[in-house]
Amino acid sequence: GEKAKIPGELRRMRELGLNPVGLLIAIERRAAQLAALAAKLGPSQGRGGGDVAALMKAEVAARRVFWKDERDLGAQLRHWRGKRLERLVEKCVALHRAPLSNSQDAELLLSQGLAEIARAAAA
């Protein structure tokens, strides 16, 4: 949801020569992790819903979440819940199909898709 960071992150992706499909797989993995954590919290009640902080502490203690990811995952989990999370997962799946069918434009397609996701997150 940090729209201001999009141009710099997309530029960094190009500079580092990151594989668009590999990056998308990492994003899909994070979305799946968020979905699993959201399921443990149960249905979202309004904006935050459930005790995200307590869940994250328990997941770190059980070593199911890496301690360095605790803060970011907690923030993402507070934002991506319910229908928003469902739409994120659907968008990731659609983004995955696009570069596979048009590999020449994979970087552009991924950049556009990530910008759409960030705009949705910021809304």
GROMACS .gro file of C-alpha atoms in nm, residues 3-101:
model
   99
    3LYS     CA    1   0.232   0.385  -0.361
    4ALA     CA    2   0.518   0.632  -0.334
    5LYS     CA    3   0.769   0.344  -0.331
    6ILE     CA    4   0.643   0.186  -0.655
    7PRO     CA    5   0.866   0.374  -0.905
    8GLY     CA    6   1.182   0.310  -0.703
    9GLU     CA    7   1.102  -0.056  -0.647
   10LEU     CA    8   1.021  -0.115  -1.016
   11ARG     CA    9   1.344   0.062  -1.114
   12ARG     CA   10   1.535  -0.156  -0.866
   13MET     CA   11   1.372  -0.468  -1.015
   14ARG     CA   12   1.501  -0.372  -1.362
   15GLU     CA   13   1.847  -0.271  -1.236
   16LEU     CA   14   1.893  -0.598  -1.051
   17GLY     CA   15   1.761  -0.796  -1.348
   18LEU     CA   16   1.516  -0.986  -1.132
   19ASN     CA   17   1.323  -1.259  -1.306
   20PRO     CA   18   0.960  -1.138  -1.320
   21VAL     CA   19   0.819  -1.488  -1.277
   22GLY     CA   20   1.051  -1.561  -0.982
   23LEU     CA   21   0.950  -1.235  -0.815
   24LEU     CA   22   0.585  -1.311  -0.874
   25ILE     CA   23   0.625  -1.655  -0.719
   26ALA     CA   24   0.769  -1.489  -0.406
   27ILE     CA   25   0.471  -1.253  -0.395
   28GLU     CA   26   0.231  -1.546  -0.441
   29ARG     CA   27   0.404  -1.728  -0.156
   30ARG     CA   28   0.355  -1.425   0.069
   31ALA     CA   29  -0.013  -1.399  -0.031
   32ALA     CA   30  -0.058  -1.768   0.054
   33GLN     CA   31   0.114  -1.713   0.389
   34LEU     CA   32  -0.120  -1.420   0.460
   35ALA     CA   33  -0.421  -1.635   0.369
   36ALA     CA   34  -0.308  -1.907   0.611
   37LEU     CA   35  -0.254  -1.655   0.890
   38ALA     CA   36  -0.588  -1.484   0.818
   39ALA     CA   37  -0.760  -1.822   0.844
   40LYS     CA   38  -0.613  -1.865   1.192
   41LEU     CA   39  -0.755  -1.526   1.293
   42GLY     CA   40  -1.100  -1.609   1.165
   43PRO     CA   41  -1.341  -1.369   0.995
   44SER     CA   42  -1.227  -1.010   0.997
   45GLN     CA   43  -1.423  -0.776   1.219
   46GLY     CA   44  -1.389  -0.434   1.061
   47ARG     CA   45  -1.044  -0.300   0.971
   48GLY     CA   46  -0.817  -0.500   1.204
   49GLY     CA   47  -1.020  -0.793   1.334
   50GLY     CA   48  -0.865  -1.053   1.561
   51ASP     CA   49  -0.550  -1.009   1.765
   52VAL     CA   50  -0.288  -0.988   1.491
   53ALA     CA   51  -0.005  -0.901   1.732
   54ALA     CA   52  -0.075  -1.205   1.952
   55LEU     CA   53  -0.100  -1.433   1.649
   56MET     CA   54   0.229  -1.305   1.508
   57LYS     CA   55   0.406  -1.354   1.842
   58ALA     CA   56   0.273  -1.710   1.861
   59GLU     CA   57   0.376  -1.784   1.502
   60VAL     CA   58   0.728  -1.651   1.563
   61ALA     CA   59   0.754  -1.852   1.887
   62ALA     CA   60   0.644  -2.166   1.701
   63ARG     CA   61   0.897  -2.082   1.427
   64ARG     CA   62   0.634  -2.079   1.155
   65VAL     CA   63   0.716  -1.713   1.087
   66PHE     CA   64   1.070  -1.579   1.065
   67TRP     CA   65   1.120  -1.312   1.332
   68LYS     CA   66   1.243  -1.054   1.078
   69ASP     CA   67   0.913  -1.089   0.890
   70GLU     CA   68   0.693  -1.044   1.198
   71ARG     CA   69   0.644  -0.667   1.167
   72ASP     CA   70   0.583  -0.667   0.790
   73LEU     CA   71   0.353  -0.968   0.802
   74GLY     CA   72   0.156  -0.815   1.088
   75ALA     CA   73   0.105  -0.491   0.896
   76GLN     CA   74   0.010  -0.679   0.580
   77LEU     CA   75  -0.228  -0.903   0.770
   78ARG     CA   76  -0.403  -0.603   0.921
   79HIS     CA   77  -0.458  -0.471   0.571
   80TRP     CA   78  -0.517  -0.781   0.357
   81ARG     CA   79  -0.811  -0.972   0.504
   82GLY     CA   80  -1.137  -1.118   0.380
   83LYS     CA   81  -1.245  -1.013   0.032
   84ARG     CA   82  -0.938  -0.792  -0.019
   85LEU     CA   83  -0.712  -1.090   0.042
   86GLU     CA   84  -0.921  -1.305  -0.193
   87ARG     CA   85  -0.884  -1.042  -0.466
   88LEU     CA   86  -0.508  -1.022  -0.403
   89VAL     CA   87  -0.470  -1.398  -0.448
   90GLU     CA   88  -0.684  -1.389  -0.764
   91LYS     CA   89  -0.474  -1.101  -0.903
   92CYS     CA   90  -0.153  -1.293  -0.832
   93VAL     CA   91  -0.286  -1.597  -1.019
   94ALA     CA   92  -0.388  -1.379  -1.315
   95LEU     CA   93  -0.049  -1.206  -1.310
   96HIS     CA   94   0.123  -1.543  -1.313
   97ARG     CA   95  -0.061  -1.648  -1.628
   98ALA     CA   96   0.018  -1.328  -1.820
   99PRO     CA   97   0.402  -1.352  -1.827
  100LEU     CA   98   0.387  -1.721  -1.908
  101SER     CA   99   0.177  -1.650  -2.218
   0.00000   0.00000   0.00000
